[in-house]
Amino acid sequence: GEDVEQSLFLSVREGDSSVINCTYTDSSSTYLYWYKQEPGAGLQLLTYIFSNMDMKQDQRLTVLLNKKDKHLSLRIADTQTGDSAIYFCAESKRAQKLVFGQGTRLTINP
Amino acid sequence: DTGVSQNPRHKITKRGQNVTFRCDPISEHNRLYWYRQTLGQGPEFLTYFQNEAQLEKSRLLSDRFSAERPKGSFSTLEIQRTEQGDSAMYLCASSLSGDNSPLHFGNGTRLTVT
């Protein structure tokens, strides 16, 4: 089946690291994605990882993939107020058709 | 790179009216996707095109919905006889073909049916 799950809310202090978790069910997914959505806007691609990798780092972002447990995480180092948004995990299907989770709303406390 | 452009940004319509949205993809992208996002949910796939051919439609796409991409460039999504349940954000995305080409999304069209 197609099911991507994320916790709905995460609150962190400014300057701390944020870790957003995601689980998926389809082991045949080839790519897994993280998108960011600010209020009233579309989805901004943050990063993606191929399913045969277990880690990818891009500046403040680190993606970890545990394919055995079908678990994906996004770590944002030194979280800033501009990181406040909803973060979506997505798995890709044939022809890049994406299945999204419900999104995790990240709130930054001063 | 001008990104994916969608018009209008907002549309308010009365129940029963027809509406049409437009999407202009990134110019060299041959795949174009439509998604729908309701409040508090992630986007859900509706349909996609490879060039001008519509290759897949979700069962979410009822008979009142039709999408076209006549010249393989911009696309339109029409909803006939709108219902209140059609109120949502309609997102367009484009990509190159190939599994390693990520989708780039536009800012969406927010539809409110009163």
Short mmCIF file of N, CA, C and O in Angstrom, two decimals, chain A residues 30-31 33 35 37 40-43 45 48 88 94-98 100-102, chain B residues 9 31 33 35 37 41-43 45 48 56 95-96 98-101 103 106-107:
data_model
loop_
_atom_site.label_atom_id
_atom_site.label_comp_id
_atom_site.label_asym_id
_atom_site.label_seq_id
_atom_site.Cartn_x
_atom_site.Cartn_y
_atom_site.Cartn_z
N THR A 30 12.04 4.48 -5.20
CA THR A 30 13.41 4.69 -5.67
C THR A 30 14.05 5.92 -5.04
O THR A 30 15.23 5.93 -4.74
N TYR A 31 13.28 6.98 -4.89
CA TYR A 31 13.78 8.21 -4.28
C TYR A 31 12.85 8.65 -3.17
O TYR A 31 11.65 8.41 -3.22
N TYR A 33 12.01 12.18 -0.74
CA TYR A 33 12.16 13.62 -0.84
C TYR A 33 11.74 14.34 0.44
O TYR A 33 10.88 13.85 1.19
N TYR A 35 10.29 18.23 1.19
CA TYR A 35 9.84 19.52 0.69
C TYR A 35 9.46 20.41 1.87
O TYR A 35 9.03 19.92 2.92
N GLN A 37 7.09 23.85 2.96
CA GLN A 37 5.97 24.69 2.53
C GLN A 37 5.74 25.79 3.55
O GLN A 37 5.43 25.52 4.71
N GLY A 40 0.69 29.72 2.60
CA GLY A 40 0.17 30.26 1.35
C GLY A 40 1.03 30.00 0.14
O GLY A 40 0.72 30.52 -0.95
N ALA A 41 2.07 29.23 0.28
CA ALA A 41 3.00 29.03 -0.84
C ALA A 41 2.97 27.58 -1.31
O ALA A 41 2.37 26.70 -0.69
N GLY A 42 3.67 27.35 -2.42
CA GLY A 42 3.81 25.99 -2.92
C GLY A 42 4.90 25.25 -2.18
O GLY A 42 5.35 25.68 -1.12
N LEU A 43 5.33 24.14 -2.73
CA LEU A 43 6.34 23.30 -2.09
C LEU A 43 7.72 23.60 -2.66
O LEU A 43 7.90 23.61 -3.88
N LEU A 45 11.50 22.29 -2.97
CA LEU A 45 12.33 21.10 -2.82
C LEU A 45 13.54 21.42 -1.96
O LEU A 45 14.29 22.34 -2.25
N TYR A 48 16.81 15.39 -1.63
CA TYR A 48 16.26 14.06 -1.87
C TYR A 48 17.39 13.07 -1.83
O TYR A 48 18.57 13.42 -1.96
N PHE A 88 7.34 18.28 4.37
CA PHE A 88 6.71 17.08 3.84
C PHE A 88 7.76 16.08 3.38
O PHE A 88 8.70 16.43 2.66
N ARG A 94 6.54 4.99 -9.74
CA ARG A 94 6.80 4.98 -11.17
C ARG A 94 6.47 6.35 -11.77
O ARG A 94 5.48 6.96 -11.40
N ALA A 95 7.34 6.81 -12.68
CA ALA A 95 7.16 8.11 -13.34
C ALA A 95 7.15 9.26 -12.34
O ALA A 95 6.48 10.26 -12.54
N GLN A 96 7.91 9.09 -11.28
CA GLN A 96 8.10 10.15 -10.28
C GLN A 96 6.81 10.60 -9.63
O GLN A 96 6.75 11.70 -9.09
N LYS A 97 5.77 9.80 -9.67
CA LYS A 97 4.55 10.16 -8.98
C LYS A 97 4.86 10.10 -7.48
O LYS A 97 5.31 9.08 -6.97
N LEU A 98 4.66 11.20 -6.79
CA LEU A 98 5.03 11.29 -5.38
C LEU A 98 3.84 11.02 -4.48
O LEU A 98 2.73 11.46 -4.76
N PHE A 100 2.86 11.78 -0.60
CA PHE A 100 3.30 12.66 0.48
C PHE A 100 2.74 12.22 1.83
O PHE A 100 1.64 11.66 1.92
N GLY A 101 3.50 12.55 2.87
CA GLY A 101 2.95 12.45 4.22
C GLY A 101 2.09 13.67 4.51
O GLY A 101 1.92 14.56 3.66
N GLN A 102 1.55 13.71 5.74
CA GLN A 102 0.66 14.83 6.13
C GLN A 102 1.42 16.10 6.42
O GLN A 102 0.81 17.17 6.51
N ARG B 9 -3.69 32.98 -8.65
CA ARG B 9 -3.24 32.54 -7.32
C ARG B 9 -4.43 32.15 -6.45
O ARG B 9 -4.34 31.21 -5.66
N ARG B 31 7.71 16.66 -18.34
CA ARG B 31 6.64 16.09 -17.52
C ARG B 31 5.96 17.20 -16.72
O ARG B 31 6.62 18.10 -16.20
N TYR B 33 2.68 17.72 -13.77
CA TYR B 33 1.83 17.01 -12.80
C TYR B 33 0.84 18.00 -12.18
O TYR B 33 1.17 19.16 -11.94
N TYR B 35 -1.53 18.24 -8.65
CA TYR B 35 -1.80 17.70 -7.33
C TYR B 35 -2.87 18.57 -6.67
O TYR B 35 -3.02 19.75 -7.00
N GLN B 37 -4.24 19.75 -2.75
CA GLN B 37 -3.90 19.76 -1.33
C GLN B 37 -5.03 20.40 -0.54
O GLN B 37 -5.36 21.57 -0.74
N GLN B 41 -3.42 18.61 5.06
CA GLN B 41 -3.01 17.36 4.42
C GLN B 41 -1.84 17.59 3.47
O GLN B 41 -1.56 18.72 3.08
N GLY B 42 -1.18 16.50 3.11
CA GLY B 42 -0.17 16.59 2.08
C GLY B 42 -0.82 16.58 0.70
O GLY B 42 -1.99 16.22 0.56
N PRO B 43 -0.08 17.00 -0.32
CA PRO B 43 -0.63 16.98 -1.68
C PRO B 43 -0.96 15.56 -2.13
O PRO B 43 -0.26 14.61 -1.77
N PHE B 45 -1.82 13.22 -5.62
CA PHE B 45 -1.65 13.17 -7.07
C PHE B 45 -3.00 13.13 -7.78
O PHE B 45 -3.90 12.39 -7.39
N TYR B 48 -0.84 13.26 -14.61
CA TYR B 48 0.40 13.79 -15.15
C TYR B 48 0.48 13.60 -16.65
O TYR B 48 -0.20 12.74 -17.24
N GLU B 56 -1.54 9.27 -16.94
CA GLU B 56 -2.15 8.64 -15.77
C GLU B 56 -3.10 9.62 -15.11
O GLU B 56 -2.83 10.82 -15.05
N SER B 95 8.92 18.37 -14.26
CA SER B 95 10.23 17.72 -14.12
C SER B 95 10.69 17.26 -15.50
O SER B 95 9.92 17.20 -16.47
N LEU B 96 11.97 16.92 -15.57
CA LEU B 96 12.48 16.18 -16.71
C LEU B 96 12.03 14.73 -16.53
O LEU B 96 11.73 14.29 -15.42
N GLY B 98 12.77 10.74 -16.25
CA GLY B 98 13.90 10.08 -15.61
C GLY B 98 13.68 10.06 -14.12
O GLY B 98 13.31 11.08 -13.53
N ASP B 99 13.90 8.90 -13.51
CA ASP B 99 13.56 8.74 -12.09
C ASP B 99 14.37 9.63 -11.17
O ASP B 99 13.97 9.87 -10.03
N ASN B 100 15.52 10.14 -11.63
CA ASN B 100 16.35 10.96 -10.74
C ASN B 100 16.11 12.45 -10.92
O ASN B 100 16.90 13.27 -10.45
N SER B 101 15.02 12.81 -11.58
CA SER B 101 14.71 14.23 -11.78
C SER B 101 13.61 14.64 -10.83
O SER B 101 12.46 14.19 -10.97
N LEU B 103 10.64 16.76 -8.77
CA LEU B 103 9.54 17.63 -9.16
C LEU B 103 9.74 19.02 -8.57
O LEU B 103 10.10 19.17 -7.41
N GLY B 106 4.90 24.78 -8.44
CA GLY B 106 4.50 26.16 -8.45
C GLY B 106 3.90 26.56 -7.11
O GLY B 106 3.83 25.75 -6.18
N ASN B 107 3.44 27.82 -7.01
CA ASN B 107 2.86 28.31 -5.77
C ASN B 107 1.40 27.94 -5.59
O ASN B 107 0.81 28.25 -4.57
#
